C-alpha atoms as an extended CHARMM CRD file, in Angstrom:
* protein
*
       213  EXT
         1         1  UNK       CA           -140.0590000000     -169.4760000000      -57.2660000000  PROA      1               0.0000000000
         2         2  UNK       CA           -141.6450000000     -170.3860000000      -60.5940000000  PROA      2               0.0000000000
         3         3  UNK       CA           -140.7060000000     -168.4350000000      -63.7100000000  PROA      3               0.0000000000
         4         4  UNK       CA           -144.2090000000     -166.9930000000      -64.3710000000  PROA      4               0.0000000000
         5         5  UNK       CA           -144.4040000000     -165.8180000000      -60.7390000000  PROA      5               0.0000000000
         6         6  UNK       CA           -140.9580000000     -164.1940000000      -60.9450000000  PROA      6               0.0000000000
         7         7  UNK       CA           -141.9180000000     -162.4900000000      -64.2070000000  PROA      7               0.0000000000
         8         8  UNK       CA           -145.1120000000     -161.1870000000      -62.6160000000  PROA      8               0.0000000000
         9         9  UNK       CA           -143.0340000000     -159.6220000000      -59.8090000000  PROA      9               0.0000000000
        10        10  UNK       CA           -140.3980000000     -158.2100000000      -62.1660000000  PROA      10              0.0000000000
        11        11  UNK       CA           -142.7090000000     -156.0140000000      -64.2290000000  PROA      11              0.0000000000
        12        12  UNK       CA           -144.1290000000     -153.9300000000      -61.3640000000  PROA      12              0.0000000000
        13        13  UNK       CA           -140.6520000000     -153.7060000000      -59.8370000000  PROA      13              0.0000000000
        14        14  UNK       CA           -139.2550000000     -152.2850000000      -63.0870000000  PROA      14              0.0000000000
        15        15  UNK       CA           -142.1270000000     -149.7980000000      -63.2700000000  PROA      15              0.0000000000
        16        16  UNK       CA           -141.4820000000     -148.7500000000      -59.6770000000  PROA      16              0.0000000000
        17        17  UNK       CA           -137.7530000000     -148.2260000000      -60.2820000000  PROA      17              0.0000000000
        18        18  UNK       CA           -138.4790000000     -146.1170000000      -63.3700000000  PROA      18              0.0000000000
        19        19  UNK       CA           -141.0090000000     -144.0300000000      -61.4490000000  PROA      19              0.0000000000
        20        20  UNK       CA           -138.5580000000     -143.4510000000      -58.6010000000  PROA      20              0.0000000000
        21        21  UNK       CA           -135.8420000000     -142.3670000000      -61.0520000000  PROA      21              0.0000000000
        22        22  UNK       CA           -138.2050000000     -139.9720000000      -62.8210000000  PROA      22              0.0000000000
        23        23  UNK       CA           -139.3390000000     -138.5440000000      -59.4890000000  PROA      23              0.0000000000
        24        24  UNK       CA           -135.7530000000     -138.1490000000      -58.3100000000  PROA      24              0.0000000000
        25        25  UNK       CA           -134.8360000000     -136.3480000000      -61.5220000000  PROA      25              0.0000000000
        26        26  UNK       CA           -137.8880000000     -134.0960000000      -61.2750000000  PROA      26              0.0000000000
        27        27  UNK       CA           -136.9080000000     -133.0810000000      -57.7450000000  PROA      27              0.0000000000
        28        28  UNK       CA           -133.2860000000     -132.4810000000      -58.8290000000  PROA      28              0.0000000000
        29        29  UNK       CA           -134.3320000000     -130.2740000000      -61.7520000000  PROA      29              0.0000000000
        30        30  UNK       CA           -136.7900000000     -128.3900000000      -59.5390000000  PROA      30              0.0000000000
        31        31  UNK       CA           -134.0200000000     -127.6860000000      -57.0430000000  PROA      31              0.0000000000
        32        32  UNK       CA           -131.7500000000     -126.3850000000      -59.8230000000  PROA      32              0.0000000000
        33        33  UNK       CA           -134.4900000000     -124.1300000000      -61.1810000000  PROA      33              0.0000000000
        34        34  UNK       CA           -135.0690000000     -122.7300000000      -57.6940000000  PROA      34              0.0000000000
        35        35  UNK       CA           -131.3400000000     -121.9210000000      -57.5890000000  PROA      35              0.0000000000
        36        36  UNK       CA           -131.7590000000     -119.8680000000      -60.7600000000  PROA      36              0.0000000000
        37        37  UNK       CA           -130.3800000000     -122.3590000000      -63.2890000000  PROA      37              0.0000000000
        38        38  UNK       CA           -132.1060000000     -122.7130000000      -66.6520000000  PROA      38              0.0000000000
        39        39  UNK       CA           -132.5880000000     -126.4530000000      -67.1660000000  PROA      39              0.0000000000
        40        40  UNK       CA           -134.8400000000     -128.1180000000      -69.7220000000  PROA      40              0.0000000000
        41        41  UNK       CA           -137.3220000000     -130.5500000000      -68.1680000000  PROA      41              0.0000000000
        42        42  UNK       CA           -136.1480000000     -133.3150000000      -70.5270000000  PROA      42              0.0000000000
        43        43  UNK       CA           -132.5920000000     -133.1610000000      -69.1220000000  PROA      43              0.0000000000
        44        44  UNK       CA           -131.3440000000     -135.8190000000      -66.6990000000  PROA      44              0.0000000000
        45        45  UNK       CA           -129.1420000000     -134.6730000000      -63.8140000000  PROA      45              0.0000000000
        46        46  UNK       CA           -127.7490000000     -136.9870000000      -61.1350000000  PROA      46              0.0000000000
        47        47  UNK       CA           -128.5540000000     -135.6470000000      -57.6510000000  PROA      47              0.0000000000
        48        48  UNK       CA           -124.8610000000     -135.7350000000      -56.6690000000  PROA      48              0.0000000000
        49        49  UNK       CA           -123.8950000000     -133.3370000000      -59.4900000000  PROA      49              0.0000000000
        50        50  UNK       CA           -122.9160000000     -129.8830000000      -58.1860000000  PROA      50              0.0000000000
        51        51  UNK       CA           -124.1980000000     -126.6880000000      -59.8000000000  PROA      51              0.0000000000
        52        52  UNK       CA           -122.7890000000     -123.3870000000      -58.5050000000  PROA      52              0.0000000000
        53        53  UNK       CA           -123.7970000000     -120.1380000000      -60.2050000000  PROA      53              0.0000000000
        54        54  UNK       CA           -121.5110000000     -117.9870000000      -58.0040000000  PROA      54              0.0000000000
        55        55  UNK       CA           -122.9780000000     -114.8390000000      -59.5060000000  PROA      55              0.0000000000
        56        56  UNK       CA           -123.0650000000     -116.2640000000      -63.0220000000  PROA      56              0.0000000000
        57        57  UNK       CA           -125.5160000000     -118.2450000000      -65.1310000000  PROA      57              0.0000000000
        58        58  UNK       CA           -125.9570000000     -121.9250000000      -66.0040000000  PROA      58              0.0000000000
        59        59  UNK       CA           -128.2230000000     -123.3290000000      -68.7230000000  PROA      59              0.0000000000
        60        60  UNK       CA           -128.7640000000     -126.9480000000      -69.7720000000  PROA      60              0.0000000000
        61        61  UNK       CA           -130.5150000000     -127.9300000000      -73.0110000000  PROA      61              0.0000000000
        62        62  UNK       CA           -133.0080000000     -130.6430000000      -73.9040000000  PROA      62              0.0000000000
        63        63  UNK       CA           -132.1460000000     -134.3320000000      -73.5100000000  PROA      63              0.0000000000
        64        64  UNK       CA           -128.7560000000     -133.5810000000      -71.9530000000  PROA      64              0.0000000000
        65        65  UNK       CA           -127.3840000000     -135.8960000000      -69.2500000000  PROA      65              0.0000000000
        66        66  UNK       CA           -125.1690000000     -134.7830000000      -66.3570000000  PROA      66              0.0000000000
        67        67  UNK       CA           -123.7440000000     -137.7640000000      -64.4620000000  PROA      67              0.0000000000
        68        68  UNK       CA           -122.8080000000     -138.3080000000      -60.8300000000  PROA      68              0.0000000000
        69        69  UNK       CA           -120.1180000000     -136.1570000000      -59.2600000000  PROA      69              0.0000000000
        70        70  UNK       CA           -119.9230000000     -133.6440000000      -62.1190000000  PROA      70              0.0000000000
        71        71  UNK       CA           -119.1680000000     -130.0800000000      -60.9770000000  PROA      71              0.0000000000
        72        72  UNK       CA           -120.4930000000     -127.1570000000      -63.0170000000  PROA      72              0.0000000000
        73        73  UNK       CA           -119.2770000000     -123.8800000000      -61.5270000000  PROA      73              0.0000000000
        74        74  UNK       CA           -120.0650000000     -120.6000000000      -63.3210000000  PROA      74              0.0000000000
        75        75  UNK       CA           -117.6540000000     -118.4880000000      -61.2230000000  PROA      75              0.0000000000
        76        76  UNK       CA           -119.3900000000     -115.2670000000      -62.2640000000  PROA      76              0.0000000000
        77        77  UNK       CA           -119.4180000000     -116.2040000000      -65.9470000000  PROA      77              0.0000000000
        78        78  UNK       CA           -121.9460000000     -118.0660000000      -68.0440000000  PROA      78              0.0000000000
        79        79  UNK       CA           -122.0150000000     -121.7870000000      -68.8070000000  PROA      79              0.0000000000
        80        80  UNK       CA           -124.3070000000     -122.9950000000      -71.5700000000  PROA      80              0.0000000000
        81        81  UNK       CA           -124.6080000000     -126.7020000000      -72.3870000000  PROA      81              0.0000000000
        82        82  UNK       CA           -126.7060000000     -127.4240000000      -75.4710000000  PROA      82              0.0000000000
        83        83  UNK       CA           -129.1250000000     -130.2030000000      -76.3270000000  PROA      83              0.0000000000
        84        84  UNK       CA           -128.3540000000     -133.9240000000      -76.5860000000  PROA      84              0.0000000000
        85        85  UNK       CA           -125.0620000000     -133.6030000000      -74.6830000000  PROA      85              0.0000000000
        86        86  UNK       CA           -123.4110000000     -135.8340000000      -72.0830000000  PROA      86              0.0000000000
        87        87  UNK       CA           -121.2990000000     -134.6800000000      -69.1420000000  PROA      87              0.0000000000
        88        88  UNK       CA           -119.9840000000     -137.8640000000      -67.5910000000  PROA      88              0.0000000000
        89        89  UNK       CA           -118.9230000000     -138.6530000000      -64.0400000000  PROA      89              0.0000000000
        90        90  UNK       CA           -116.5690000000     -136.3810000000      -62.0760000000  PROA      90              0.0000000000
        91        91  UNK       CA           -115.9460000000     -133.8510000000      -64.8270000000  PROA      91              0.0000000000
        92        92  UNK       CA           -115.3140000000     -130.2070000000      -63.8350000000  PROA      92              0.0000000000
        93        93  UNK       CA           -116.6130000000     -127.2720000000      -65.8810000000  PROA      93              0.0000000000
        94        94  UNK       CA           -115.5940000000     -123.7500000000      -64.8440000000  PROA      94              0.0000000000
        95        95  UNK       CA           -117.3120000000     -120.7010000000      -66.3810000000  PROA      95              0.0000000000
        96        96  UNK       CA           -115.0070000000     -117.7620000000      -65.6090000000  PROA      96              0.0000000000
        97        97  UNK       CA           -114.6990000000     -116.0180000000      -68.9690000000  PROA      97              0.0000000000
        98        98  UNK       CA           -117.6500000000     -117.9460000000      -70.4090000000  PROA      98              0.0000000000
        99        99  UNK       CA           -118.1390000000     -121.5320000000      -71.5660000000  PROA      99              0.0000000000
       100       100  UNK       CA           -120.4160000000     -122.3130000000      -74.5170000000  PROA      100             0.0000000000
       101       101  UNK       CA           -121.0240000000     -125.9630000000      -75.4170000000  PROA      101             0.0000000000
       102       102  UNK       CA           -123.1200000000     -126.5560000000      -78.5390000000  PROA      102             0.0000000000
       103       103  UNK       CA           -125.4350000000     -129.5050000000      -79.2610000000  PROA      103             0.0000000000
       104       104  UNK       CA           -124.4310000000     -133.1860000000      -79.5390000000  PROA      104             0.0000000000
       105       105  UNK       CA           -121.2280000000     -132.8830000000      -77.4920000000  PROA      105             0.0000000000
       106       106  UNK       CA           -119.9070000000     -135.9130000000      -75.5760000000  PROA      106             0.0000000000
       107       107  UNK       CA           -117.7680000000     -135.1410000000      -72.5190000000  PROA      107             0.0000000000
       108       108  UNK       CA           -116.2430000000     -138.2370000000      -70.9240000000  PROA      108             0.0000000000
       109       109  UNK       CA           -115.3880000000     -138.7140000000      -67.2470000000  PROA      109             0.0000000000
       110       110  UNK       CA           -112.7230000000     -136.7410000000      -65.3430000000  PROA      110             0.0000000000
       111       111  UNK       CA           -112.5690000000     -133.9460000000      -67.9360000000  PROA      111             0.0000000000
       112       112  UNK       CA           -111.5610000000     -130.4450000000      -66.7540000000  PROA      112             0.0000000000
       113       113  UNK       CA           -112.5760000000     -127.3150000000      -68.6530000000  PROA      113             0.0000000000
       114       114  UNK       CA           -111.2840000000     -123.9700000000      -67.3360000000  PROA      114             0.0000000000
       115       115  UNK       CA           -112.4610000000     -120.6950000000      -68.8820000000  PROA      115             0.0000000000
       116       116  UNK       CA           -109.8970000000     -118.8370000000      -66.7740000000  PROA      116             0.0000000000
       117       117  UNK       CA           -106.1740000000     -119.0480000000      -66.0400000000  PROA      117             0.0000000000
       118       118  UNK       CA           -103.6360000000     -117.6620000000      -63.5900000000  PROA      118             0.0000000000
       119       119  UNK       CA           -101.5300000000     -114.6910000000      -64.6660000000  PROA      119             0.0000000000
       120       120  UNK       CA            -97.8370000000     -115.2750000000      -63.8890000000  PROA      120             0.0000000000
       121       121  UNK       CA            -95.8070000000     -112.8660000000      -66.0870000000  PROA      121             0.0000000000
       122       122  UNK       CA            -94.5110000000     -110.6330000000      -63.2520000000  PROA      122             0.0000000000
       123       123  UNK       CA            -91.7600000000     -112.4120000000      -61.2920000000  PROA      123             0.0000000000
       124       124  UNK       CA            -91.7080000000     -109.6210000000      -58.6780000000  PROA      124             0.0000000000
       125       125  UNK       CA            -95.2490000000     -110.4480000000      -57.5480000000  PROA      125             0.0000000000
       126       126  UNK       CA            -96.3710000000     -113.8230000000      -56.2560000000  PROA      126             0.0000000000
       127       127  UNK       CA            -98.5780000000     -115.6370000000      -58.7410000000  PROA      127             0.0000000000
       128       128  UNK       CA           -101.5450000000     -115.8070000000      -56.3770000000  PROA      128             0.0000000000
       129       129  UNK       CA           -101.6320000000     -111.9800000000      -56.3730000000  PROA      129             0.0000000000
       130       130  UNK       CA           -101.5580000000     -111.4600000000      -60.1640000000  PROA      130             0.0000000000
       131       131  UNK       CA           -105.1650000000     -112.2990000000      -60.8470000000  PROA      131             0.0000000000
       132       132  UNK       CA           -106.7610000000     -114.3410000000      -63.5900000000  PROA      132             0.0000000000
       133       133  UNK       CA           -107.2070000000     -114.1360000000      -67.3270000000  PROA      133             0.0000000000
       134       134  UNK       CA           -110.8280000000     -114.7270000000      -68.3430000000  PROA      134             0.0000000000
       135       135  UNK       CA           -111.1860000000     -115.9210000000      -71.9170000000  PROA      135             0.0000000000
       136       136  UNK       CA           -114.2120000000     -117.7150000000      -73.3260000000  PROA      136             0.0000000000
       137       137  UNK       CA           -114.1580000000     -121.3430000000      -74.4340000000  PROA      137             0.0000000000
       138       138  UNK       CA           -116.3710000000     -122.4860000000      -77.3140000000  PROA      138             0.0000000000
       139       139  UNK       CA           -116.9990000000     -126.1790000000      -77.9430000000  PROA      139             0.0000000000
       140       140  UNK       CA           -118.8850000000     -126.4650000000      -81.2130000000  PROA      140             0.0000000000
       141       141  UNK       CA           -121.4060000000     -129.1670000000      -82.1560000000  PROA      141             0.0000000000
       142       142  UNK       CA           -120.6620000000     -132.8750000000      -82.5350000000  PROA      142             0.0000000000
       143       143  UNK       CA           -117.4370000000     -132.9480000000      -80.4890000000  PROA      143             0.0000000000
       144       144  UNK       CA           -116.0850000000     -135.9530000000      -78.5490000000  PROA      144             0.0000000000
       145       145  UNK       CA           -113.9790000000     -135.0510000000      -75.5000000000  PROA      145             0.0000000000
       146       146  UNK       CA           -112.1180000000     -138.1310000000      -74.2630000000  PROA      146             0.0000000000
       147       147  UNK       CA           -111.4200000000     -139.1840000000      -70.6700000000  PROA      147             0.0000000000
       148       148  UNK       CA           -109.1430000000     -136.9080000000      -68.6640000000  PROA      148             0.0000000000
       149       149  UNK       CA           -108.8980000000     -134.1310000000      -71.2770000000  PROA      149             0.0000000000
       150       150  UNK       CA           -107.9760000000     -130.6100000000      -70.0650000000  PROA      150             0.0000000000
       151       151  UNK       CA           -109.2820000000     -127.6400000000      -72.0490000000  PROA      151             0.0000000000
       152       152  UNK       CA           -107.7620000000     -124.2480000000      -71.1980000000  PROA      152             0.0000000000
       153       153  UNK       CA           -109.2350000000     -120.7880000000      -71.6930000000  PROA      153             0.0000000000
       154       154  UNK       CA           -109.4020000000     -118.9250000000      -74.9830000000  PROA      154             0.0000000000
       155       155  UNK       CA           -109.7960000000     -121.8880000000      -77.3410000000  PROA      155             0.0000000000
       156       156  UNK       CA           -112.4290000000     -122.9500000000      -79.8480000000  PROA      156             0.0000000000
       157       157  UNK       CA           -112.9290000000     -126.6950000000      -80.2170000000  PROA      157             0.0000000000
       158       158  UNK       CA           -114.2310000000     -126.8190000000      -83.7780000000  PROA      158             0.0000000000
       159       159  UNK       CA           -117.1880000000     -128.7960000000      -85.0990000000  PROA      159             0.0000000000
       160       160  UNK       CA           -116.6330000000     -132.5460000000      -85.2820000000  PROA      160             0.0000000000
       161       161  UNK       CA           -113.3470000000     -132.5480000000      -83.3540000000  PROA      161             0.0000000000
       162       162  UNK       CA           -112.1480000000     -135.5940000000      -81.3970000000  PROA      162             0.0000000000
       163       163  UNK       CA           -109.9330000000     -134.9600000000      -78.3490000000  PROA      163             0.0000000000
       164       164  UNK       CA           -107.9160000000     -138.0170000000      -77.3330000000  PROA      164             0.0000000000
       165       165  UNK       CA           -107.8170000000     -139.1620000000      -73.7120000000  PROA      165             0.0000000000
       166       166  UNK       CA           -105.4520000000     -137.1200000000      -71.5650000000  PROA      166             0.0000000000
       167       167  UNK       CA           -104.9390000000     -134.3660000000      -74.1380000000  PROA      167             0.0000000000
       168       168  UNK       CA           -104.2890000000     -130.8030000000      -72.9390000000  PROA      168             0.0000000000
       169       169  UNK       CA           -105.9850000000     -128.3820000000      -75.3230000000  PROA      169             0.0000000000
       170       170  UNK       CA           -104.1760000000     -125.0300000000      -75.3630000000  PROA      170             0.0000000000
       171       171  UNK       CA           -104.9860000000     -123.9730000000      -78.9470000000  PROA      171             0.0000000000
       172       172  UNK       CA           -108.1090000000     -124.0030000000      -81.1180000000  PROA      172             0.0000000000
       173       173  UNK       CA           -108.7200000000     -127.0990000000      -83.2360000000  PROA      173             0.0000000000
       174       174  UNK       CA           -109.6610000000     -127.5510000000      -86.8850000000  PROA      174             0.0000000000
       175       175  UNK       CA           -113.0790000000     -128.8940000000      -87.9070000000  PROA      175             0.0000000000
       176       176  UNK       CA           -113.3240000000     -132.7090000000      -87.8640000000  PROA      176             0.0000000000
       177       177  UNK       CA           -109.7640000000     -133.0550000000      -86.5760000000  PROA      177             0.0000000000
       178       178  UNK       CA           -108.3780000000     -135.6760000000      -84.1810000000  PROA      178             0.0000000000
       179       179  UNK       CA           -106.1550000000     -134.1240000000      -81.5090000000  PROA      179             0.0000000000
       180       180  UNK       CA           -103.9380000000     -135.6570000000      -78.8310000000  PROA      180             0.0000000000
       181       181  UNK       CA           -100.8800000000     -135.0860000000      -76.6610000000  PROA      181             0.0000000000
       182       182  UNK       CA            -99.5380000000     -132.5950000000      -74.1050000000  PROA      182             0.0000000000
       183       183  UNK       CA            -99.8690000000     -129.9540000000      -75.3480000000  PROA      183             0.0000000000
       184       184  UNK       CA           -102.3330000000     -131.2600000000      -77.9230000000  PROA      184             0.0000000000
       185       185  UNK       CA           -101.6560000000     -131.1910000000      -81.6520000000  PROA      185             0.0000000000
       186       186  UNK       CA           -103.6080000000     -132.5040000000      -84.6150000000  PROA      186             0.0000000000
       187       187  UNK       CA           -102.7950000000     -136.1730000000      -85.1850000000  PROA      187             0.0000000000
       188       188  UNK       CA           -105.4760000000     -137.0740000000      -87.7070000000  PROA      188             0.0000000000
       189       189  UNK       CA           -108.6850000000     -136.1010000000      -89.4580000000  PROA      189             0.0000000000
       190       190  UNK       CA           -112.1970000000     -137.4850000000      -89.8510000000  PROA      190             0.0000000000
       191       191  UNK       CA           -112.5930000000     -136.0670000000      -93.3660000000  PROA      191             0.0000000000
       192       192  UNK       CA           -111.4250000000     -139.1130000000      -95.3660000000  PROA      192             0.0000000000
       193       193  UNK       CA           -114.0310000000     -140.3610000000      -97.8670000000  PROA      193             0.0000000000
       194       194  UNK       CA           -115.8060000000     -143.6880000000      -97.5330000000  PROA      194             0.0000000000
       195       195  UNK       CA           -115.7380000000     -146.4680000000      -94.9660000000  PROA      195             0.0000000000
       196       196  UNK       CA           -111.9750000000     -146.9830000000      -95.2910000000  PROA      196             0.0000000000
       197       197  UNK       CA           -111.4610000000     -143.4000000000      -94.1590000000  PROA      197             0.0000000000
       198       198  UNK       CA           -113.7380000000     -143.9500000000      -91.1890000000  PROA      198             0.0000000000
       199       199  UNK       CA           -111.7740000000     -147.0560000000      -90.2020000000  PROA      199             0.0000000000
       200       200  UNK       CA           -108.5160000000     -145.1080000000      -90.4840000000  PROA      200             0.0000000000
       201       201  UNK       CA           -109.8760000000     -142.3040000000      -88.3090000000  PROA      201             0.0000000000
       202       202  UNK       CA           -110.9880000000     -144.7810000000      -85.6360000000  PROA      202             0.0000000000
       203       203  UNK       CA           -107.5800000000     -146.4870000000      -85.7370000000  PROA      203             0.0000000000
       204       204  UNK       CA           -105.7760000000     -143.1830000000      -85.1980000000  PROA      204             0.0000000000
       205       205  UNK       CA           -108.0980000000     -142.2400000000      -82.3390000000  PROA      205             0.0000000000
       206       206  UNK       CA           -107.6580000000     -145.6430000000      -80.6870000000  PROA      206             0.0000000000
       207       207  UNK       CA           -103.8580000000     -145.4410000000      -80.9450000000  PROA      207             0.0000000000
       208       208  UNK       CA           -103.9700000000     -141.9560000000      -79.3930000000  PROA      208             0.0000000000
       209       209  UNK       CA           -106.0500000000     -143.2150000000      -76.4880000000  PROA      209             0.0000000000
       210       210  UNK       CA           -109.4750000000     -141.6770000000      -77.1410000000  PROA      210             0.0000000000
       211       211  UNK       CA           -111.8420000000     -143.0080000000      -74.5070000000  PROA      211             0.0000000000
       212       212  UNK       CA           -115.1430000000     -142.2670000000      -72.8360000000  PROA      212             0.0000000000
       213       213  UNK       CA           -118.8310000000     -142.0760000000      -73.7100000000  PROA      213             0.0000000000
């Protein structure tokens, strides 16, 4: 096959693939809207992503991407995901006591966010009979949540925070902080001045194992 002929075939093929993807996304968003979810038409949602209101509410902002296998389950609470966010593959978001995610938040793959927790204080009653605590989680703008992070109920992830891969977030973070470990603690900051400070912040995050888009 000559190069000009191959190029002539490639262009309509690319256009067809783009059209099919746009059509698939339109049908996915239409289905979500029919289920009662509030989703901006500019959002991109993979058809394998699972949205379950379960008596609650789910809203997705403009230009936000939800990747394959992600599960967003309101569980009677409200989940809001702002604009220009990413929820990558196989992450689990549970609404329970309420989950608010502001704009420009990156959530990597295999992240779990639980706005509820089991009560276990009474040793005379089995834990599965003690009910749940339901405390809201707030993730403020411009946050990077690394691969495999767990965020538990009742915390505020402050503006500009970085959560290193595998961290378990049990307490609220400081603005522009870098956090890692189990349970997580602050291991660095993004507030250093100049390019040298930026390099230092990246080095700390890399050492801690921050990962994910």
